[in-house]
Structures are given as structure tokens and as C-alpha cells.
XYZ file of C-alpha atoms in Angstrom:
535
model
C 88.225 130.821 107.112
C 85.657 128.487 105.537
C 86.710 124.841 106.091
C 85.141 122.189 103.835
C 85.844 119.015 105.852
C 83.642 116.117 107.001
C 86.097 114.757 109.588
C 85.937 116.746 112.836
C 89.303 115.469 114.070
C 91.027 116.449 110.808
C 89.440 119.907 111.032
C 90.678 120.328 114.589
C 94.172 119.202 113.535
C 94.231 121.842 110.764
C 93.113 124.581 113.171
C 95.729 123.553 115.755
C 98.431 123.645 113.089
C 97.450 127.179 112.020
C 97.153 128.488 115.571
C 100.489 126.926 116.471
C 101.969 128.990 113.636
C 100.507 132.153 115.243
C 97.627 132.471 112.779
C 94.507 134.070 114.222
C 91.740 131.857 112.924
C 87.980 132.311 112.938
C 86.484 129.362 111.103
C 83.307 127.558 110.119
C 83.276 123.897 109.090
C 80.859 122.683 106.382
C 80.599 119.279 104.712
C 77.911 119.608 102.033
C 76.960 121.780 99.068
C 73.958 123.240 100.918
C 76.010 124.210 103.972
C 78.745 125.779 101.847
C 76.287 127.775 99.755
C 74.649 129.123 102.923
C 78.026 129.965 104.483
C 79.191 131.883 101.385
C 76.008 133.904 101.415
C 76.093 134.589 105.159
C 79.357 136.529 105.414
C 82.679 137.409 103.811
C 85.558 134.940 103.969
C 89.313 135.371 103.582
C 90.110 131.858 102.374
C 88.594 128.414 101.703
C 90.334 125.168 102.742
C 88.799 121.975 101.363
C 89.341 118.244 101.784
C 89.623 116.472 98.400
C 86.890 113.904 98.823
C 83.820 114.090 101.097
C 80.676 111.939 101.153
C 78.468 113.419 98.430
C 80.812 116.374 97.921
C 84.384 117.086 96.750
C 87.018 119.782 96.438
C 86.227 120.124 92.724
C 82.528 120.651 93.438
C 83.305 123.136 96.218
C 85.632 125.076 93.897
C 83.023 125.156 91.136
C 80.342 126.288 93.595
C 82.523 129.112 94.918
C 83.555 130.364 91.483
C 80.049 129.944 90.085
C 78.729 132.132 92.881
C 81.150 134.865 91.823
C 83.592 134.617 94.720
C 87.300 135.077 94.064
C 88.724 133.583 97.268
C 91.989 131.713 97.838
C 91.189 128.004 97.587
C 93.608 125.447 99.030
C 93.036 121.686 98.854
C 94.142 119.861 102.034
C 94.055 116.122 101.449
C 95.569 112.865 102.692
C 95.578 111.290 99.208
C 95.683 113.275 96.002
C 97.626 112.388 92.902
C 99.748 114.812 90.928
C 97.442 114.730 87.888
C 94.396 115.461 90.062
C 96.234 118.284 91.800
C 97.236 119.822 88.449
C 93.641 119.566 87.223
C 92.376 121.354 90.337
C 95.011 124.072 89.946
C 93.952 124.561 86.335
C 90.345 124.774 87.503
C 91.261 127.652 89.806
C 92.617 126.139 93.037
C 95.556 128.133 94.331
C 97.526 125.410 96.102
C 97.302 121.956 97.630
C 98.836 120.628 100.860
C 99.088 116.988 101.936
C 97.738 116.232 105.421
C 101.005 114.413 106.120
C 102.890 117.700 105.534
C 100.784 120.260 107.413
C 103.922 122.272 108.183
C 103.384 123.833 104.705
C 99.840 124.884 105.495
C 100.398 128.072 107.522
C 102.918 129.554 105.036
C 100.572 128.642 102.163
C 97.576 130.268 103.906
C 99.540 133.426 104.639
C 100.839 133.537 101.084
C 97.459 133.035 99.446
C 95.722 135.549 101.715
C 98.491 138.023 100.930
C 98.198 137.275 97.245
C 94.412 137.539 97.421
C 94.856 140.966 98.961
C 97.225 141.767 96.117
C 94.657 140.598 93.594
C 91.967 142.690 95.227
C 94.256 145.673 95.255
C 95.160 145.040 91.636
C 91.504 144.950 90.630
C 90.752 148.060 92.591
C 93.795 149.711 91.059
C 92.729 148.804 87.532
C 89.247 150.237 88.136
C 90.674 153.373 89.669
C 93.069 153.752 86.748
C 90.170 154.413 84.417
C 89.176 157.379 86.569
C 92.451 158.620 87.939
C 96.004 157.325 87.662
C 96.922 159.289 90.731
C 94.144 157.769 92.892
C 95.123 154.257 91.727
C 98.761 154.745 92.667
C 97.763 156.250 96.007
C 95.707 153.138 96.911
C 98.588 150.735 96.182
C 101.175 152.884 97.892
C 98.927 153.072 100.949
C 98.775 149.265 101.040
C 102.578 149.089 101.052
C 102.859 147.505 97.596
C 105.367 148.669 95.062
C 104.186 148.911 91.455
C 105.997 148.655 88.153
C 104.237 149.605 84.937
C 105.586 148.106 81.690
C 104.928 149.505 78.214
C 105.566 146.258 76.377
C 106.120 147.636 72.881
C 108.568 150.388 73.874
C 110.158 148.437 76.729
C 109.780 151.360 79.111
C 109.165 150.574 82.784
C 107.872 153.072 85.343
C 108.258 152.456 89.080
C 106.156 153.773 91.934
C 107.757 155.596 94.834
C 106.981 152.656 97.103
C 108.858 150.327 94.725
C 112.003 152.469 94.641
C 111.893 153.119 98.402
C 111.576 149.385 99.056
C 115.019 148.911 97.477
C 116.591 152.095 98.794
C 116.627 153.986 95.468
C 115.507 157.490 94.735
C 112.763 157.924 92.122
C 115.287 158.960 89.449
C 117.973 156.375 90.335
C 116.439 153.364 88.583
C 116.882 152.705 84.857
C 113.377 152.824 83.385
C 113.587 149.961 80.912
C 112.888 146.239 80.907
C 116.619 145.605 80.430
C 117.382 147.786 83.444
C 114.823 145.873 85.481
C 116.493 142.560 84.542
C 119.840 143.925 85.731
C 118.299 144.262 89.211
C 117.325 140.560 89.310
C 119.694 138.019 90.878
C 121.602 136.139 88.137
C 120.432 132.744 89.466
C 116.773 133.873 89.279
C 116.829 135.665 85.918
C 116.118 132.631 83.716
C 113.052 131.496 85.778
C 111.741 135.093 85.809
C 112.044 135.349 82.021
C 110.401 131.930 81.552
C 107.449 132.782 83.808
C 106.918 136.118 82.070
C 107.093 134.492 78.620
C 104.576 131.816 79.669
C 102.166 134.447 80.929
C 102.436 136.590 77.801
C 101.873 133.450 75.686
C 98.656 132.704 77.583
C 99.942 129.629 79.429
C 99.259 131.202 82.841
C 96.156 132.964 84.192
C 98.331 135.605 85.853
C 101.983 136.437 86.193
C 103.412 135.533 89.579
C 107.035 135.049 90.465
C 109.236 135.045 93.559
C 112.860 136.118 93.087
C 115.688 138.123 94.601
C 116.055 141.765 93.619
C 119.088 143.969 94.235
C 118.919 146.943 96.598
C 120.918 150.141 96.259
C 123.391 148.951 98.936
C 124.116 145.768 96.945
C 122.116 143.423 99.190
C 119.451 141.055 97.836
C 115.820 141.071 98.901
C 113.214 138.383 98.224
C 110.186 139.882 96.462
C 106.941 138.701 94.886
C 105.768 140.107 91.559
C 102.092 139.613 90.795
C 100.607 141.215 87.720
C 98.453 141.102 84.627
C 97.991 142.665 81.241
C 95.745 145.727 81.455
C 95.785 146.748 77.804
C 95.774 144.883 74.490
C 95.813 145.846 70.828
C 92.869 145.108 68.573
C 94.600 141.914 67.410
C 95.066 140.743 71.012
C 98.720 141.671 71.368
C 99.609 142.735 74.949
C 100.464 146.424 75.138
C 100.698 147.210 78.826
C 101.290 145.198 81.969
C 101.101 146.319 85.601
C 102.603 144.349 88.475
C 102.581 144.706 92.215
C 105.846 144.187 94.018
C 105.861 142.840 97.600
C 108.754 142.505 100.051
C 108.952 138.847 101.166
C 111.887 139.245 103.549
C 109.862 138.631 106.711
C 108.035 135.675 105.215
C 111.287 134.093 104.037
C 112.806 134.527 107.476
C 109.741 132.902 109.033
C 109.872 130.023 106.540
C 113.561 129.441 107.263
C 112.886 129.496 110.990
C 110.014 127.046 110.526
C 112.186 124.799 108.366
C 114.912 124.773 111.022
C 112.305 123.999 113.679
C 110.923 121.118 111.590
C 114.452 119.732 111.122
C 115.023 119.908 114.858
C 111.684 118.219 115.571
C 112.431 115.451 113.064
C 115.785 114.859 114.755
C 114.079 114.635 118.142
C 111.434 112.269 116.779
C 114.159 110.043 115.305
C 115.960 109.970 118.651
C 112.765 109.130 120.540
C 111.920 106.438 117.976
C 115.329 104.805 118.460
C 114.882 104.917 122.234
C 111.415 103.358 121.975
C 112.717 100.587 119.712
C 115.503 99.829 122.149
C 113.030 99.778 125.040
C 110.704 97.451 123.126
C 113.614 95.128 122.316
C 114.487 94.966 126.025
C 110.845 94.273 126.914
C 110.679 91.484 124.338
C 113.876 89.957 125.725
C 112.549 90.093 129.303
C 109.225 88.562 128.304
C 111.046 85.888 126.298
C 113.146 84.853 129.300
C 110.065 84.798 131.531
C 108.271 82.675 128.939
C 111.254 80.336 128.768
C 111.188 79.928 132.550
C 107.520 79.000 132.417
C 108.360 76.616 129.574
C 110.973 74.828 131.688
C 108.445 74.375 134.503
C 105.851 73.095 132.060
C 108.180 70.602 130.401
C 109.355 69.352 133.807
C 105.725 68.701 134.681
C 105.172 66.991 131.346
C 108.164 64.685 131.862
C 106.896 63.515 135.271
C 104.217 61.291 133.719
C 106.338 59.258 131.240
C 109.252 59.033 133.674
C 106.925 57.902 136.461
C 105.421 55.285 134.153
C 108.914 54.084 133.205
C 109.921 53.772 136.874
C 106.778 51.788 137.715
C 107.213 49.497 134.709
C 110.913 48.996 135.455
C 110.112 48.179 139.096
C 107.520 45.658 137.997
C 110.020 44.162 135.558
C 112.657 43.788 138.300
C 110.105 42.122 140.579
C 109.031 39.739 137.812
C 112.611 38.770 137.029
C 113.186 38.140 140.724
C 110.204 35.785 140.825
C 111.449 33.908 137.748
C 114.886 33.537 139.314
C 113.414 32.192 142.535
C 111.258 29.714 140.623
C 114.283 28.466 138.674
C 116.352 28.007 141.832
C 113.515 26.094 143.531
C 112.900 24.004 140.416
C 109.303 25.255 140.459
C 109.288 27.015 137.047
C 106.662 25.587 134.720
C 106.233 26.167 131.034
C 102.972 28.044 131.540
C 104.437 30.088 134.375
C 107.424 31.031 132.227
C 105.146 32.065 129.333
C 103.043 34.264 131.623
C 106.157 35.843 133.175
C 107.639 36.593 129.755
C 104.379 38.196 128.596
C 104.353 40.453 131.641
C 108.005 41.370 131.033
C 107.254 42.206 127.417
C 104.342 44.418 128.511
C 106.535 46.223 131.055
C 109.249 46.660 128.404
C 106.743 48.082 125.950
C 105.556 50.573 128.604
C 109.171 51.604 129.206
C 109.868 52.025 125.463
C 106.629 53.932 124.813
C 107.121 56.337 127.701
C 110.808 56.691 126.922
C 109.942 57.748 123.369
C 107.378 60.211 124.746
C 109.969 61.699 127.099
C 112.514 61.845 124.272
C 110.026 63.696 122.018
C 109.267 66.193 124.784
C 112.960 66.796 125.401
C 113.598 67.273 121.657
C 110.737 69.788 121.423
C 111.999 71.648 124.461
C 115.551 71.706 123.068
C 114.369 73.144 119.753
C 112.162 75.770 121.407
C 114.787 76.789 123.966
C 117.559 77.046 121.351
C 115.363 79.075 118.984
C 114.132 81.455 121.675
C 117.537 82.085 123.217
C 119.623 82.343 120.029
C 117.176 84.420 117.909
C 118.934 82.956 114.909
C 117.426 82.856 111.457
C 117.074 79.491 109.751
C 114.830 77.416 107.513
C 112.157 75.445 109.364
C 108.842 73.672 108.896
C 105.922 75.814 110.066
C 103.791 72.956 111.386
C 106.705 71.335 113.239
C 107.703 74.573 114.944
C 104.130 75.350 116.046
C 103.752 71.742 117.269
C 106.938 72.109 119.342
C 105.401 75.145 121.059
C 102.174 73.242 121.728
C 104.117 70.282 123.168
C 105.975 72.610 125.526
C 102.675 74.202 126.596
C 100.901 70.872 127.101
C 100.817 71.045 130.890
C 99.506 74.616 130.808
C 96.716 73.892 128.319
C 95.615 70.723 130.118
C 95.548 72.502 133.474
C 93.334 75.189 131.861
C 91.269 72.432 130.164
C 91.960 74.103 126.826
C 91.826 71.963 123.686
C 94.248 73.065 120.966
C 93.650 71.895 117.389
C 96.235 72.277 114.659
C 95.191 72.597 111.017
C 98.503 73.355 109.299
C 99.559 71.141 106.384
C 103.103 69.743 106.558
C 105.710 71.004 104.111
C 105.180 74.772 104.546
C 108.770 75.930 104.859
C 109.818 79.281 106.233
C 113.132 81.137 106.144
C 112.799 83.290 109.216
C 113.110 83.361 113.021
C 111.469 80.297 114.633
C 112.114 81.568 118.162
C 110.045 84.683 117.554
C 107.283 82.614 115.935
C 107.177 80.338 119.002
C 107.017 83.447 121.199
C 103.980 84.640 119.215
C 102.241 81.253 119.572
C 102.982 81.115 123.315
C 101.697 84.652 123.928
C 98.410 84.321 122.040
C 97.617 80.949 123.654
C 98.413 82.330 127.115
C 96.235 85.365 126.342
C 93.295 83.062 125.539
C 93.825 81.056 128.715
C 94.287 84.139 130.936
C 91.502 86.306 129.508
C 89.298 84.323 127.129
C 88.629 81.195 129.193
C 88.508 82.760 132.653
C 85.566 81.372 134.603
C 84.475 79.179 131.672
C 86.065 75.851 132.644
C 88.179 75.579 129.511
C 87.781 76.269 125.826
C 88.806 75.449 122.278
C 91.693 76.957 120.300
C 92.227 76.459 116.567
C 95.409 77.267 114.646
C 95.155 77.232 110.845
C 97.683 78.231 108.204
C 98.197 78.189 104.455
C 100.831 79.384 101.983
C 99.453 81.779 99.334
C 101.731 83.509 96.805
C 104.724 83.401 99.118
C 102.729 84.712 102.107
C 101.898 82.780 105.285
C 98.222 83.319 106.109
C 97.835 82.242 109.745
C 94.438 82.254 111.454
C 94.179 81.878 115.234
C 90.794 81.608 116.932
C 89.309 80.691 120.296
C 85.748 80.327 121.572
C 86.319 82.427 124.684
C 84.649 85.529 126.060
C 85.660 87.798 123.181
C 86.620 91.473 123.372
C 84.269 94.453 123.435
C 84.593 96.709 120.393
C 85.340 99.708 122.592
C 88.480 97.957 123.879
C 89.770 96.382 120.669
C 91.883 99.393 119.656
C 93.770 99.127 122.968
C 94.701 95.431 123.078
C 97.971 95.918 121.158
C 99.056 98.863 123.319
C 101.974 98.141 125.700
C 100.958 97.657 129.348
C 97.228 97.626 128.604
C 95.662 94.803 130.658
C 92.392 94.007 132.385
C 94.354 91.819 134.864
C 96.526 94.444 136.516
C 97.868 92.976 139.762
C 96.511 89.510 138.857
C 99.423 88.267 136.761
C 98.706 90.199 133.566
C 101.634 92.324 132.354
C 99.814 93.962 129.449
C 102.744 93.131 127.157
C 101.726 89.820 125.540
C 99.735 91.090 122.554
C 101.848 94.264 122.299
C 104.913 92.048 121.798
C 103.017 89.916 119.290
C 102.066 93.037 117.320
C 105.635 94.357 117.423
C 107.154 91.014 116.334
C 104.724 90.654 113.427
C 105.503 94.126 112.086
C 109.161 94.638 113.019
C 110.576 91.084 112.648
C 108.275 89.302 110.200
C 107.387 92.437 108.156
C 103.748 91.415 108.197
C 100.266 92.524 109.233
C 97.960 91.558 112.092
C 94.189 92.043 112.217
C 91.809 91.405 115.132
C 88.120 90.486 114.897
C 85.996 89.797 117.948
C 82.501 90.068 119.337
C 81.600 89.702 123.035
C 80.739 86.076 123.765
C 81.948 84.869 120.353
C 85.673 84.434 120.880
C 88.640 86.067 119.208
C 90.015 85.791 115.671
C 93.563 86.911 114.882
C 94.624 87.061 111.232
C 98.367 87.101 110.551
C 99.913 87.678 107.137
C 103.687 87.684 106.618
C 106.234 86.530 104.016
C 107.384 82.901 104.175
C 110.879 84.303 103.607
C 111.391 87.267 105.894
C 112.995 90.167 103.946
C 116.542 90.984 104.941
C 116.960 94.401 106.509
């Protein structure tokens, strides 16, 4: 097999697929016109498989090269992306079939079919050449190959059958009606119309050769799948077809193999669906566990945050009580002066202002925590302001970011409204910030985080960046894999970014892209609808 393919992994996948289907394959991979020309000249090939588009080369060019060099080999296009019009054009140019890389289960049957049909074509050519010398030698060659033959005199309607043809269906040589009408009576009623249409198209010149698969009746009344492959071997002076010869091949074994393969594919698809459901359930459980762990850390962080304003309030209230006690004592001792009273009132006002300011701060923190905790535990969908929800997450993480000496800047305009799941969005923000603190700022004494967002044509375009250590290119394809971590045994679960990736795709129906260079921080680009589609 000559394989025209520039991607080594795709070539290996094709070979594995064929060998898994019990095809014995000896192959050579080429990816340029020069290599293919040399390969065609070096040895004989049974079939050519070609990718549609290669750098500096293509399936169309490969097909033209092969045909221009005088080779009549089966040519199958195996491509990941090929439109119907392009496929039809390639078939008209001489390609025998095309198979999508996403449906490689069709490849082995197609290869077997085309190699079989190529053998039939070779036999047909040899038979036609032998016919000029000896009808008997021609028939002997086809019979020896196991092909039945029917010979149609088009003008008279007479059909002659070879011994192999009649034996294939259990008839004696003289037990088959030798006419085109008799032949049609042996074709399954459901297949007769397509057989007639294909034959009419070929005789009208719409097809390069006549080829048709159908069921034919045997002497015992059973039906057998067969392949007819033939051509006109004689024409009148005005071009009218006079004689047509067709080979006749038993497809029973191939049909049984195709049915078995189809059943196997159905079974495999069922298993894949079951495994996919199990994986989704497992991921949902992981997300829930991580969410509860995150919420626990949030409670600890908010408690720490509340200590400062509450402590300030207690100190100010204590000072206020002491001041009022001094004023009361001065009044009782008739020692209160106007200036003393003014100073005492000023100090009381200052203490009251401290109490009010810190009380408001504590109230804001509690409100943020309430919103975050309700969103993350209920998983309910609602309308919310993007900036406000992200700010709530940052407020709840304040103690963590200050302890890590991480500065978080928010560049999200107010008024961007979402109809989605705020709890999951807060979980995303928490995880990516914690990832920066745990991995990006380690040993650096802090860092800077920037969160930017904009609304464009109904899509939220969110950009997260830090100025941390960055990620090596060799590791970037792994960071969204579950349980991948460089902090195993040091507090890293390897689930943070995997959960982020899963939430973006499964919940928000969006996309996530990573860009990073070592020493230049990390950039995460999120894109998802402002209104999450309903399932």
C-alpha cells in the first residue's frame, strides 16, 4: 500500500485500523510529488491511500500523477475535512472512494472492496485481450479466478453465463433462462429498479464502468449478495453498444464481515456512551467536592477578614465608653469646662465614625460572603452583574491574596449582565487565582493579577493574566488534565484548572485558551455567552 500522508500519527492510525481489521499491510509513506513518483517507479502497489491536503501536494495532484504515469490503481482519499462537491470532483477525476478520518471503520471494507474490484478490473482487461485470441482461454482465466461471467448481446437481448456463474447460484448450465428478462427475474424485487437505473446510466455514458451490488436468487430460493462489474466490449460504427461483458462476484462473506463490524461498532459506541456518562458523573462529584473545600477555605478567609473591622469597632467602642465615663465624672464633680466638653465630644465623634466605618466594612464582607456562599451551594441560575460577582469573589479571597502579597486589579466595566450560574463563575475565579498563588508566585514574594472583561456581540470575553513564573510549553497541554500537578503531596490536588476547563465547556458552553512563556506569566482567555444556552 502506498500512503500519501504528511502526518506520521495519522498514518500510524490508518495502519492500526487496517491491521485491527485483519488486513495484512505492507506500506510506504510519502508526502511529496518527488517521493510518490519514485515510489511508483520502484515497485508494484495494490492500492493508494491519500490525504486530501498536504503541504505543497494534494490528493488531486497525487491522483493526476498516478494516472499520468499510466497506473490503474485503486485510489482512496482519507481526509479529516472534505466537502461533498470536492469529493464528487475527485471521484469524477478517477478516485474510487473517500473515507473521513472520523469514520475509519469504513476504511478496511473500502480497501478490501477496491482491491477486489481492482483485481476484477485487471481480470476483465486480461479477459478482453484474451478474447481476441481465444474465447476459451479468456473464460478459463476468469473461471480460475473464481469470477462468474455473463455475456450480453445487447441488440438480441441474449445472455450467456459461464459455468462459474451458474455454479455460484446452484444452477446447471442449461437451467438458466438466457435472456436479459430472465436475468432480471433472478434479481431481488427490491434491487431491480436500482440495477436497471445503474445499467441505463452506464449505457448512456454517465458512468465510466458498470458496477452494482444486489441480491440474486439461487436455485434453492435463497438470496445471495453479488457484485456485477462490467463494460462494453463492442460497439457499432455509430457508437451504439452491441456487447457487454460483466464479472459476477459472490459478496456473501464480505457482507457477513460488514454486518459483524457494524454490530461491533454499535457495541463499542454503546460502551463509549456508558463510559462517557460515568466520567461526567465522576467529574460532577469532583467539582462538588472541590466546591465544598473551596467554600470551607472561604469561610476561614472571611473570618480572618472580619477580625480587623470587628477589632477596630471593639477598640473604638471601649474608648467611647471610657470617654463617656470621664465626662460623667467631670459633671458629677462640677469640673466640666466648655473646652473639655468640646474635646470630649470630638473624641466621641471620632470613635463613633470608626465604629460606623468598620461596621460598614464588616457588613460589606458579610454580604459578599452571603452572596458567594448562596451561589456556590445552590448552583442556581439567575441574572447577575459580572463585575459585582467577580468583586464578591475577590472580597472573600482578600485574606488569601494579602497573605500571598498578591495584588489583584479589576478592569471590568459595570453593567455587564449575565444570565447564567454565578456560583460556577466564582468557582472559576477562585481556582485561577489560587493557581497563580500556589504555582505562579511561589518563591517570588508576591505578584500582580489582572482581570479584564468586555461584552462583544453577546459573548463575554474575559482575560486573566498574572506576572508569575509562567508555564513551559512542554507542559501546557497537560495543565487542564485532571490530577496533573507539580505540587503532589504539597497541597496541590491537580483539579483546579481541570475543573475550570470543564465548567467553561460543560456549564458556560464556552472556550478557554492558554498562552504562557517561562518567566512571563500566564494568560487565560475565556469566551462564553452572556446568556448561557439552555440544555
